[in-house]
Amino acid sequence: MAITSANQLELLQTAEAVAREKMIDPSLVIEAMEESLARAAKSRYGADLDIRVSIDRKTGKATFTRIRTVVEDDEVENEKAELTVEQAKPYLDDPKVGDVIVDEVPPVEMGRIAAQSAKQVILQKVREAERDRQYEEFKDRAGTIINGTVKREEYGNVIVDIGRGEGILRRNEKIGREAYRNGDRIRCYIKDVRRETRGPQVFLSRTAPEFMAELFKMEVPEIYDGIIEIKAVARDPGSRAKIAVISYDNGIDPVGACVGMRGSRVQAVVNELQGEKIDIIPWSEDMPTFLVNALQPAEVTKVVLDEDAERIEVVVPDEQLSLAIGRRGQNVRLASQLTGLDIDILTEEEESKRRQAEFEERTKLFMDTLDLDEFFAQLLVAEGFTSLEEVAYVELDELLVIDGVDEATAEELQARARDYLEEQNKKALEKARELGVEDSLVEFDGLTPQMLVALGEDGVKTLEDFATCADWELAGGWTTINGERVKDEGLLEAFDVSLEEAQNMVMTARLQLGWVTIEELEAQAAAEAAEAEGDAETEEARA
C-alpha cells in the first residue's frame, strides 16, 4: 500500500479504535505507527540512514524526514547519519557539534512484507502499553482481595479476568484440588504485581496466609476498625489453619468477635476456603503462654524456651502426644509457623527419663572428679550444681546449705574442684601448643585452654586467624535453607559463647592488630543504632 494514497484520517480513526479497545493512550498507538513506517522507510532507503516519521495528530498526514547529526571529526561512525563540521557547512550557516540537518524525503510504498512488519511493530507496542497500564493500575492493590471470573485454564494454572486486566492463579496457589470452569466467579488474594516481559503480571493466591487474614478483615468489623489485630496466621491450605488475634479493647473478646454469633463470621471464611478448619487463638506477648494456646486442643504441662536457639521444648501428658502432634504432624507444624519457633514435643515419661539421665551423668562427674561417694555427689546435683566450675568458684555459703556440709568440707570440695580444673587447663594448654596455637592467641583475654584446643583443631592458630572469623562461626547459629532451619555449629558453641560475646572478641582482636580503630567501631555502632531506630519507626508507621 502507498502511504500517499492511504486515507489519512482513517489512520487516526484506527489508532483511536485500537486505543479504546485496549484502554491505552491513543498517542502510544500513533507512536507505534510512526516507528513501523520509519522501519519500512529504512528498508527502502537504507538501514544506515536515520529516517524518522511524524504523523500529524489532527490531519493524519505522515511526514518522512532524514536526520543527520554534526559530530567531531574523529567521531564519525556512520557517514550516512553523521557528518563533520566541515561537511555540514553547505547545509548550515554556522554548524556546531550537536546540530542536526533535517531533510524531508518522499513517502515510501509499503509492500506486503513491510506492511506485515509494520503490523508486528504496532501489535508489540500495543501489548507493551497494555502491560504498563495493567502494572500501573494493579501495583498499589497488592495485598488485597479481588473478585474475578475464570477465563481459561493453562497447564493447571487458572487465568482470571480481573476487570481491566488478567491475573494468574498458579497450580500451587490453589486450595487442594480446586477445579474451575470458564465463567466461574472466584475470589483471590493479589500476592504480587510485577513487570514481566511477557505473560500476566498480576499473581494471585488462595493459599497465602494473608488471604485468610484479609477474609477475616472483611467479615469482622472490629478487625477492619483496628480494635482487634491479627498477629499471626499459619495455614495448611484446604485442611487446617491457626490464627492468633489480640484485642485492644478490654471489653471485646477477640476470639468471640472472630467466631461471631453462632459461628457465622468464621463459617463464612471456612466456606470460602473449601471447609478449612480454623483454630482462633488469643495472642500473648509471653511466648510460652502463646505456645500453650497455639497447641490447642492438646494440653501442655511444661514449656522450656531457648530464645537464643529460637527453639521451645514442650512436655505433654503421655495420652496427649498424638493430639499435640496432630495428623502427619499438622498441629505442631502450624503451631511452629504461628510462633516462629522450632518445637520439640516430649511426653512426661520421656522428660522424666531424660532428667534422670542428666542427674546420673552429673552425679558420675562429681564422683569421678571430686572423689566423692554416690550419696554426696547426688546431694550436690540435687542442690542444682551442674559443673565443676560452679563448685569451684561459688560463694562458700551456697555449699554450706547442703545437709552435712560444714565450712571445712566446703573448702575441701572447692580445693579439689580447683585442682582438677587447673590440671585439665594445663593439659589442654599443652595440647593447644602441640596443635601449633601461637602465643598471640594463647595470651588473648577471654579464651580458655579448652577453647584454644577447639580453635587449633579447626586451624585457627594465630590472632590473625581469629580476627578473620565471623561471630556466627564461633558462637554458631541458625540458617534457613529452603524454608527449613539448619543448625550452624560454632567452634566455641560448646563453651556457651553467645553471639554478642563472639562479636566483641573478634572486634577486640581486630583492634589489637590495628585492622580497625575505636572511632570506626563507634561510627559503625552509631550507624547500626540509627538504622534499627529507623526500622522501628517504619514498622510503627505501618502498624
Coordinates of C-alpha atoms in Angstrom, one line a residue:
M1 CA 0.0 0.0 0.0
A2 CA 1.2 3.5 -0.6
I3 CA 1.1 5.8 2.4
T4 CA 0.3 8.7 0.0
S5 CA -2.9 7.1 -1.1
A6 CA -4.0 6.0 2.3
N7 CA -6.9 7.7 3.9
Q8 CA -5.0 9.8 6.4
L9 CA -8.0 10.4 8.7
E10 CA -8.7 6.7 8.7
L11 CA -5.2 6.3 10.2
L12 CA -6.2 8.4 13.2
Q13 CA -9.5 6.6 13.5
T14 CA -7.8 3.2 13.6
A15 CA -5.4 4.5 16.3
E16 CA -8.4 5.7 18.3
A17 CA -10.3 2.5 17.9
V18 CA -7.3 0.3 19.0
A19 CA -6.6 2.6 22.0
R20 CA -10.2 2.4 23.1
E21 CA -10.3 -1.4 22.8
K22 CA -7.1 -1.9 24.7
M23 CA -7.7 1.1 27.1
I24 CA -4.4 2.8 26.4
D25 CA -3.4 6.3 25.3
P26 CA -4.0 6.9 21.5
S27 CA -0.7 8.7 21.2
L28 CA 1.1 5.4 22.1
V29 CA -0.6 3.7 19.1
I30 CA 0.3 6.6 16.8
E31 CA 4.0 6.4 18.1
A32 CA 3.9 2.7 17.2
M33 CA 2.7 3.5 13.7
E34 CA 5.4 6.1 13.3
E35 CA 8.1 3.6 14.3
S36 CA 6.7 0.9 11.9
L37 CA 6.6 3.4 9.0
A38 CA 10.2 4.5 9.8
R39 CA 11.3 0.9 9.7
A40 CA 9.6 0.4 6.3
A41 CA 11.4 3.6 5.0
K42 CA 14.8 2.3 6.2
S43 CA 14.3 -0.9 4.3
R44 CA 13.6 1.2 1.2
Y45 CA 16.3 3.9 1.6
G46 CA 18.9 2.0 3.6
A47 CA 19.3 0.7 7.1
D48 CA 22.2 3.1 7.9
L49 CA 20.0 6.2 7.4
D50 CA 18.3 7.9 10.4
I51 CA 14.8 8.0 9.0
R52 CA 12.0 9.3 11.2
V53 CA 8.3 9.6 10.6
S54 CA 5.9 12.1 12.2
I55 CA 2.1 11.7 12.0
D56 CA 0.1 14.9 12.4
R57 CA -2.3 14.3 15.3
K58 CA -5.0 16.4 13.6
T59 CA -4.8 15.6 9.9
G60 CA -3.2 12.2 10.0
K61 CA -0.5 13.3 7.4
A62 CA 2.7 11.3 7.7
T63 CA 6.0 13.3 7.1
F64 CA 9.2 11.3 6.4
T65 CA 12.5 13.0 7.3
R66 CA 16.1 12.1 7.2
I67 CA 18.2 13.2 10.2
R68 CA 22.0 13.9 10.1
T69 CA 23.9 14.9 13.2
V70 CA 27.1 17.0 13.4
V71 CA 29.9 15.3 15.3
E72 CA 33.6 15.8 16.0
D73 CA 35.9 14.9 13.1
D74 CA 37.2 11.7 14.8
E75 CA 33.8 10.5 16.0
V76 CA 32.1 9.8 12.6
E77 CA 31.0 6.2 12.8
N78 CA 28.1 6.2 10.3
E79 CA 28.7 8.5 7.3
K80 CA 25.0 8.4 6.2
A81 CA 23.7 9.6 9.6
E82 CA 26.7 11.7 10.8
L83 CA 28.9 14.4 9.4
T84 CA 31.7 16.7 10.5
V85 CA 31.5 20.4 11.0
E86 CA 33.3 21.0 7.6
Q87 CA 30.9 18.7 5.8
A88 CA 27.9 20.5 7.3
K89 CA 28.9 24.0 6.1
P90 CA 27.0 23.7 2.7
Y91 CA 23.8 22.9 4.7
L92 CA 24.1 25.2 7.8
D93 CA 25.4 28.8 8.1
D94 CA 27.4 28.2 11.3
P95 CA 27.4 24.4 12.1
K96 CA 28.4 23.2 15.6
V97 CA 28.8 19.8 17.1
G98 CA 25.3 18.5 18.1
D99 CA 23.4 20.4 15.4
V100 CA 21.1 18.3 13.2
I101 CA 20.2 18.6 9.5
V102 CA 16.6 17.7 8.7
D103 CA 15.7 16.8 5.1
E104 CA 12.3 15.7 4.0
V105 CA 12.2 12.5 1.9
P106 CA 9.4 11.1 -0.3
P107 CA 6.9 8.8 1.4
V108 CA 7.5 5.1 0.7
E109 CA 5.4 2.5 -1.0
M110 CA 4.8 -0.2 1.7
G111 CA 5.0 -3.7 0.2
R112 CA 3.4 -6.8 1.7
I113 CA 6.5 -7.7 3.8
A114 CA 6.9 -4.1 5.0
A115 CA 3.2 -3.9 5.9
Q116 CA 3.4 -7.2 7.8
S117 CA 6.5 -5.9 9.7
A118 CA 4.6 -2.6 10.5
K119 CA 1.7 -4.6 11.8
Q120 CA 4.0 -6.6 14.1
V121 CA 5.6 -3.4 15.5
I122 CA 2.2 -1.9 16.2
L123 CA 1.0 -5.0 17.9
Q124 CA 4.1 -5.3 20.0
K125 CA 3.9 -1.6 21.1
V126 CA 0.2 -2.0 22.0
R127 CA 1.0 -5.1 24.1
E128 CA 3.8 -3.3 25.9
A129 CA 1.5 -0.3 26.6
E130 CA -1.2 -2.7 27.8
R131 CA 1.2 -4.3 30.2
D132 CA 2.4 -1.0 31.5
R133 CA -1.2 0.2 32.1
Q134 CA -2.1 -3.0 33.9
Y135 CA 1.0 -2.7 36.1
E136 CA 0.3 0.9 37.0
E137 CA -3.4 0.0 37.8
F138 CA -2.7 -3.0 40.0
K139 CA 0.7 -2.3 41.6
D140 CA -0.9 -0.5 44.6
R141 CA -3.5 -3.3 45.0
A142 CA -1.0 -6.0 46.0
G143 CA -2.0 -7.3 49.4
T144 CA -5.7 -7.0 48.8
I145 CA -8.5 -9.4 47.8
I146 CA -10.0 -9.1 44.3
N147 CA -13.1 -10.8 42.7
G148 CA -12.7 -12.1 39.2
T149 CA -14.0 -14.5 36.6
V150 CA -12.3 -17.7 35.4
K151 CA -11.2 -17.1 31.8
R152 CA -9.4 -20.3 30.9
E153 CA -7.0 -22.9 32.3
E154 CA -3.4 -23.5 31.1
Y155 CA -1.4 -26.4 32.3
G156 CA -3.1 -26.4 35.7
N157 CA -2.8 -22.6 36.1
V158 CA -6.0 -20.5 36.1
I159 CA -6.2 -17.3 34.1
V160 CA -8.6 -14.9 35.8
D161 CA -10.3 -11.9 34.3
I162 CA -9.9 -9.2 37.0
G163 CA -11.6 -6.3 35.1
R164 CA -9.1 -4.2 33.3
G165 CA -6.5 -7.0 33.1
E166 CA -5.7 -10.6 33.7
G167 CA -4.3 -12.4 36.7
I168 CA -2.8 -15.8 37.0
L169 CA -3.6 -18.3 39.8
R170 CA -0.8 -20.9 39.7
R171 CA -1.4 -24.5 40.4
N172 CA 0.4 -24.4 43.7
E173 CA -1.7 -21.4 44.8
K174 CA -5.0 -23.2 44.5
I175 CA -6.6 -24.8 47.6
G176 CA -6.4 -28.6 47.4
R177 CA -7.9 -30.0 44.3
E178 CA -10.0 -27.0 43.4
A179 CA -11.4 -27.2 39.8
Y180 CA -12.8 -24.2 37.9
R181 CA -14.8 -23.9 34.7
N182 CA -14.9 -20.9 32.4
G183 CA -17.1 -18.2 33.7
D184 CA -16.9 -19.3 37.4
R185 CA -16.7 -16.4 39.9
I186 CA -13.5 -16.6 42.0
R187 CA -12.1 -14.6 44.9
C188 CA -8.3 -14.3 45.2
Y189 CA -5.5 -12.5 47.1
I190 CA -3.2 -10.3 45.0
K191 CA 0.1 -11.8 46.1
D192 CA 2.4 -9.9 43.8
V193 CA 2.3 -7.4 40.8
R194 CA 5.5 -7.5 38.7
R195 CA 6.7 -6.1 35.4
E196 CA 7.1 -9.1 33.1
T197 CA 8.5 -9.2 29.6
R198 CA 5.6 -11.4 28.6
G199 CA 2.5 -13.0 30.1
P200 CA 0.4 -11.9 33.1
Q201 CA 1.8 -9.5 35.7
V202 CA -0.8 -10.0 38.5
F203 CA -0.1 -13.1 40.5
L204 CA -3.0 -14.4 42.6
S205 CA -3.2 -16.8 45.5
R206 CA -5.8 -18.7 47.6
T207 CA -3.3 -20.5 49.8
A208 CA -1.4 -17.4 51.2
P209 CA -1.9 -16.9 54.9
E210 CA -2.6 -13.3 54.1
F211 CA -5.7 -14.4 52.1
M212 CA -7.3 -15.7 55.3
A213 CA -6.3 -12.6 57.2
E214 CA -8.0 -10.4 54.6
L215 CA -11.1 -12.6 54.6
F216 CA -11.4 -12.1 58.4
K217 CA -10.9 -8.4 57.9
M218 CA -13.9 -8.4 55.6
E219 CA -16.1 -10.4 57.9
V220 CA -15.1 -8.9 61.3
P221 CA -15.7 -5.1 61.6
E222 CA -13.6 -4.9 64.7
I223 CA -10.5 -6.1 62.7
Y224 CA -11.2 -3.6 60.0
D225 CA -11.6 -0.8 62.6
G226 CA -8.3 -1.8 64.3
I227 CA -9.9 -2.8 67.6
I228 CA -8.7 -6.4 67.0
E229 CA -5.4 -7.2 65.3
I230 CA -4.4 -10.4 63.6
K231 CA -0.9 -11.0 64.9
A232 CA -0.1 -14.3 63.1
V233 CA -1.6 -16.8 60.6
A234 CA -0.5 -20.3 59.8
R235 CA -2.2 -22.5 57.2
D236 CA -2.3 -26.0 55.8
P237 CA -4.4 -24.9 52.8
G238 CA -7.7 -26.7 52.5
S239 CA -7.2 -28.7 55.7
R240 CA -6.5 -26.6 58.8
A241 CA -5.3 -23.2 59.9
K242 CA -4.5 -21.3 63.1
I243 CA -4.9 -17.6 63.5
A244 CA -3.7 -15.5 66.5
V245 CA -5.7 -12.4 67.5
I246 CA -5.5 -9.7 70.2
S247 CA -8.0 -7.1 71.3
Y248 CA -7.0 -3.5 72.2
D249 CA -10.4 -3.1 73.9
N250 CA -10.7 -4.9 77.3
G251 CA -14.5 -5.1 76.7
I252 CA -14.2 -7.1 73.5
D253 CA -13.2 -10.8 73.4
P254 CA -11.0 -11.2 70.2
V255 CA -11.8 -14.9 69.8
G256 CA -15.6 -14.4 70.3
A257 CA -15.6 -11.5 67.9
C258 CA -13.9 -13.5 65.1
V259 CA -16.2 -16.5 65.7
G260 CA -19.4 -14.4 65.5
M261 CA -22.9 -15.2 66.6
R262 CA -23.3 -19.0 66.3
G263 CA -20.1 -19.1 64.4
S264 CA -21.4 -17.0 61.5
R265 CA -18.3 -15.0 60.9
V266 CA -15.8 -17.8 61.0
Q267 CA -18.1 -20.0 59.0
A268 CA -18.2 -17.5 56.1
V269 CA -14.4 -17.7 56.0
V270 CA -14.4 -21.5 56.2
N271 CA -16.9 -21.8 53.3
E272 CA -14.6 -19.6 51.1
L273 CA -11.6 -21.8 52.0
Q274 CA -13.3 -25.0 51.0
G275 CA -14.1 -26.2 54.5
E276 CA -10.6 -25.5 56.0
K277 CA -10.8 -25.9 59.8
I278 CA -9.7 -22.7 61.7
D279 CA -8.4 -22.5 65.2
I280 CA -8.7 -18.9 66.6
I281 CA -6.2 -18.4 69.3
P282 CA -5.6 -15.5 71.7
W283 CA -2.2 -13.9 71.2
S284 CA 0.1 -13.3 74.1
E285 CA 3.4 -11.5 74.4
D286 CA 4.6 -14.2 76.8
M287 CA 5.9 -16.8 74.3
P288 CA 5.3 -19.9 76.5
T289 CA 1.7 -18.8 77.1
F290 CA 1.2 -18.2 73.4
L291 CA 2.6 -21.6 72.6
V292 CA 0.3 -23.3 75.0
N293 CA -2.6 -21.6 73.3
A294 CA -1.2 -22.4 69.8
L295 CA -1.0 -26.2 70.6
Q296 CA -4.7 -26.4 71.4
P297 CA -6.6 -28.7 71.7
A298 CA -3.7 -30.5 73.3
E299 CA -2.9 -29.9 77.0
V300 CA 0.6 -28.8 77.9
T301 CA 2.2 -29.5 81.3
K302 CA 5.6 -27.7 80.9
V303 CA 7.3 -25.3 78.5
V304 CA 11.1 -24.7 78.3
L305 CA 12.1 -21.8 76.0
D306 CA 15.6 -21.4 74.5
E307 CA 15.4 -17.8 73.0
D308 CA 19.0 -17.9 71.6
A309 CA 18.3 -21.0 69.5
E310 CA 14.7 -20.0 68.8
R311 CA 13.6 -23.4 70.0
I312 CA 11.0 -24.4 72.5
E313 CA 10.5 -27.6 74.3
V314 CA 7.0 -28.7 75.3
V315 CA 6.1 -31.5 77.7
V316 CA 2.6 -33.1 77.4
P317 CA 0.9 -35.9 79.2
D318 CA 1.5 -39.3 77.5
E319 CA -2.1 -39.7 76.3
Q320 CA -1.9 -36.1 74.7
L321 CA 1.1 -36.8 72.5
S322 CA -0.8 -37.8 69.3
L323 CA -3.2 -34.8 69.8
A324 CA -0.3 -32.3 70.2
I325 CA 1.5 -33.6 67.2
G326 CA -1.7 -33.9 65.1
R327 CA -2.3 -35.9 61.9
R328 CA 1.0 -36.1 60.0
G329 CA 2.5 -33.5 62.4
Q330 CA 0.0 -30.9 61.3
N331 CA -0.9 -29.4 64.7
V332 CA 2.7 -28.9 65.9
R333 CA 3.8 -27.7 62.4
L334 CA 1.1 -25.0 62.4
A335 CA 2.0 -24.0 66.0
S336 CA 5.6 -23.7 64.9
Q337 CA 4.7 -21.5 61.9
L338 CA 2.5 -19.4 64.2
T339 CA 5.1 -18.8 66.9
G340 CA 8.2 -18.7 64.6
L341 CA 9.9 -21.3 66.9
D342 CA 11.1 -24.8 66.4
I343 CA 9.1 -27.0 68.7
D344 CA 10.2 -30.3 70.4
I345 CA 7.4 -32.3 72.0
L346 CA 8.2 -34.7 74.7
T347 CA 5.9 -36.9 76.9
E348 CA 6.1 -36.7 80.6
E349 CA 7.7 -40.1 80.7
E350 CA 10.4 -39.1 78.1
E351 CA 11.2 -35.9 80.0
S352 CA 11.4 -37.9 83.3
K353 CA 13.8 -40.4 81.7
R354 CA 16.0 -37.5 80.3
R355 CA 16.1 -35.7 83.6
Q356 CA 17.1 -39.0 85.3
A357 CA 19.9 -39.5 82.7
E358 CA 21.2 -35.9 83.3
F359 CA 21.1 -36.5 87.1
E360 CA 23.1 -39.7 86.8
E361 CA 25.6 -38.1 84.4
R362 CA 26.3 -35.2 86.7
T363 CA 26.4 -37.5 89.7
K364 CA 29.1 -39.6 88.0
L365 CA 31.0 -36.4 87.0
F366 CA 31.3 -35.3 90.7
M367 CA 32.1 -38.8 91.9
D368 CA 35.0 -39.2 89.4
T369 CA 36.5 -35.7 89.6
L370 CA 36.0 -34.9 93.2
D371 CA 36.5 -38.4 94.7
L372 CA 33.0 -38.4 96.3
D373 CA 30.7 -41.2 97.2
E374 CA 27.4 -41.5 95.3
F375 CA 25.2 -40.1 98.0
F376 CA 27.3 -36.9 98.5
A377 CA 27.5 -36.4 94.7
Q378 CA 23.7 -36.7 94.4
L379 CA 23.3 -34.1 97.1
L380 CA 25.4 -31.6 95.0
V381 CA 23.3 -32.3 91.9
A382 CA 20.0 -32.1 93.9
E383 CA 21.1 -28.6 95.0
G384 CA 21.4 -27.5 91.4
F385 CA 25.2 -27.8 90.8
T386 CA 25.8 -28.8 87.2
S387 CA 29.5 -28.3 86.6
L388 CA 32.9 -28.3 88.4
E389 CA 33.3 -24.5 87.7
E390 CA 30.1 -23.9 89.8
V391 CA 31.5 -25.9 92.7
A392 CA 35.0 -24.3 92.5
Y393 CA 34.0 -20.7 92.3
V394 CA 30.6 -20.2 94.1
E395 CA 30.4 -18.4 97.3
L396 CA 31.1 -20.7 100.3
D397 CA 27.6 -20.0 101.7
E398 CA 26.0 -21.8 98.8
L399 CA 27.8 -25.0 99.7
L400 CA 27.0 -24.7 103.4
V401 CA 23.3 -25.0 102.8
I402 CA 23.8 -28.7 101.8
D403 CA 23.0 -31.1 104.7
G404 CA 26.1 -32.4 106.4
V405 CA 28.5 -29.9 104.8
D406 CA 30.5 -27.7 107.2
E407 CA 33.0 -25.0 106.4
A408 CA 36.0 -27.4 106.3
T409 CA 34.1 -29.8 104.0
A410 CA 33.1 -26.9 101.7
E411 CA 36.6 -25.6 101.4
E412 CA 37.9 -29.1 100.7
L413 CA 35.3 -29.5 97.9
Q414 CA 36.4 -26.3 96.3
A415 CA 40.0 -27.1 96.6
R416 CA 39.5 -30.5 94.9
A417 CA 37.4 -28.9 92.1
R418 CA 40.0 -26.1 91.5
D419 CA 42.9 -28.6 91.5
Y420 CA 41.1 -30.7 88.9
L421 CA 40.3 -27.8 86.7
E422 CA 43.9 -26.4 86.9
E423 CA 45.2 -29.9 85.8
Q424 CA 42.7 -30.0 82.9
N425 CA 43.7 -26.5 81.9
K426 CA 47.4 -27.4 81.9
K427 CA 46.8 -30.5 79.7
A428 CA 44.6 -28.5 77.4
L429 CA 47.2 -25.8 77.0
E430 CA 49.9 -28.3 76.2
K431 CA 47.7 -29.9 73.6
A432 CA 46.9 -26.4 72.1
R433 CA 50.6 -25.7 71.7
E434 CA 51.1 -29.2 70.1
L435 CA 48.5 -28.2 67.6
G436 CA 50.5 -25.1 66.7
V437 CA 48.5 -22.4 68.5
E438 CA 50.8 -19.4 68.9
D439 CA 51.3 -17.2 71.9
S440 CA 49.5 -14.3 70.3
L441 CA 46.3 -16.3 70.6
V442 CA 47.1 -18.0 73.9
E443 CA 47.6 -14.6 75.6
F444 CA 44.3 -13.2 74.2
D445 CA 41.9 -12.4 77.0
G446 CA 38.7 -14.4 77.2
L447 CA 39.9 -17.7 75.6
T448 CA 40.3 -20.7 77.9
P449 CA 42.8 -23.5 77.2
Q450 CA 39.9 -25.8 76.1
M451 CA 38.7 -23.1 73.7
L452 CA 42.2 -22.8 72.3
V453 CA 42.2 -26.6 71.6
A454 CA 38.9 -26.3 69.8
L455 CA 40.2 -23.4 67.7
G456 CA 43.6 -25.2 67.0
E457 CA 41.8 -28.3 65.8
D458 CA 40.0 -26.2 63.2
G459 CA 43.1 -24.4 62.0
V460 CA 42.7 -21.2 63.9
K461 CA 46.2 -20.8 65.4
T462 CA 47.1 -17.1 65.4
L463 CA 45.5 -13.9 66.5
E464 CA 45.2 -13.0 62.7
D465 CA 43.3 -16.3 62.1
F466 CA 41.0 -15.5 65.0
A467 CA 40.3 -11.9 63.8
T468 CA 39.1 -13.2 60.4
C469 CA 36.4 -15.4 62.0
A470 CA 32.8 -14.3 61.8
D471 CA 30.8 -14.2 65.0
W472 CA 28.5 -17.0 63.9
E473 CA 31.5 -19.2 63.1
L474 CA 32.4 -19.0 66.8
A475 CA 29.1 -18.9 68.5
G476 CA 27.0 -20.9 66.0
G477 CA 23.6 -20.0 64.8
W478 CA 20.7 -21.0 62.5
T479 CA 20.3 -20.6 58.8
T480 CA 17.0 -21.0 56.8
I481 CA 17.5 -23.2 53.7
N482 CA 14.5 -24.0 51.5
G483 CA 12.2 -23.0 54.3
E484 CA 13.9 -25.2 56.9
R485 CA 16.1 -24.0 59.8
V486 CA 19.5 -25.6 59.7
K487 CA 22.0 -25.5 62.6
D488 CA 25.4 -24.0 62.1
E489 CA 27.8 -25.5 64.6
G490 CA 30.1 -22.8 66.2
L491 CA 33.7 -23.5 67.1
L492 CA 33.1 -22.2 70.7
E493 CA 29.4 -23.1 71.0
A494 CA 30.2 -25.9 73.4
F495 CA 31.5 -23.3 75.8
D496 CA 28.3 -21.3 75.8
V497 CA 29.8 -18.3 74.0
S498 CA 27.0 -16.1 72.9
L499 CA 26.9 -14.3 69.5
E500 CA 27.4 -10.9 71.2
E501 CA 30.4 -12.3 73.2
A502 CA 31.9 -13.7 70.0
Q503 CA 31.4 -10.4 68.2
N504 CA 33.2 -8.5 71.0
M505 CA 36.1 -10.9 71.0
V506 CA 36.6 -10.7 67.2
M507 CA 36.4 -6.9 67.3
T508 CA 38.9 -6.7 70.2
A509 CA 41.3 -8.9 68.1
R510 CA 41.0 -6.6 65.1
L511 CA 41.6 -3.6 67.3
Q512 CA 44.8 -5.2 68.7
L513 CA 46.0 -5.9 65.2
G514 CA 45.2 -2.4 64.1
W515 CA 42.8 -3.5 61.4
V516 CA 40.1 -1.1 62.8
T517 CA 40.1 1.9 65.1
I518 CA 37.9 2.7 68.1
E519 CA 36.5 5.7 66.1
E520 CA 35.4 3.4 63.2
L521 CA 33.8 0.9 65.6
E522 CA 31.9 3.7 67.3
A523 CA 30.7 5.2 64.0
Q524 CA 29.6 1.7 62.9
A525 CA 27.7 1.2 66.2
A526 CA 26.0 4.6 65.8
A527 CA 25.0 3.8 62.2
E528 CA 23.5 0.4 63.2
A529 CA 21.6 2.0 66.1
A530 CA 20.2 4.7 63.7
E531 CA 19.2 2.0 61.2
A532 CA 17.5 0.0 63.9
E533 CA 15.6 3.1 65.1
G534 CA 14.6 3.9 61.5
D535 CA 13.3 0.3 61.0
A536 CA 11.3 0.6 64.3
E537 CA 9.8 3.8 63.2
T538 CA 8.9 2.3 59.8
E539 CA 7.2 -0.7 61.4
E540 CA 5.3 1.7 63.8
A541 CA 4.1 3.8 60.9
R542 CA 2.9 0.7 59.0
A543 CA 1.1 -0.5 62.1

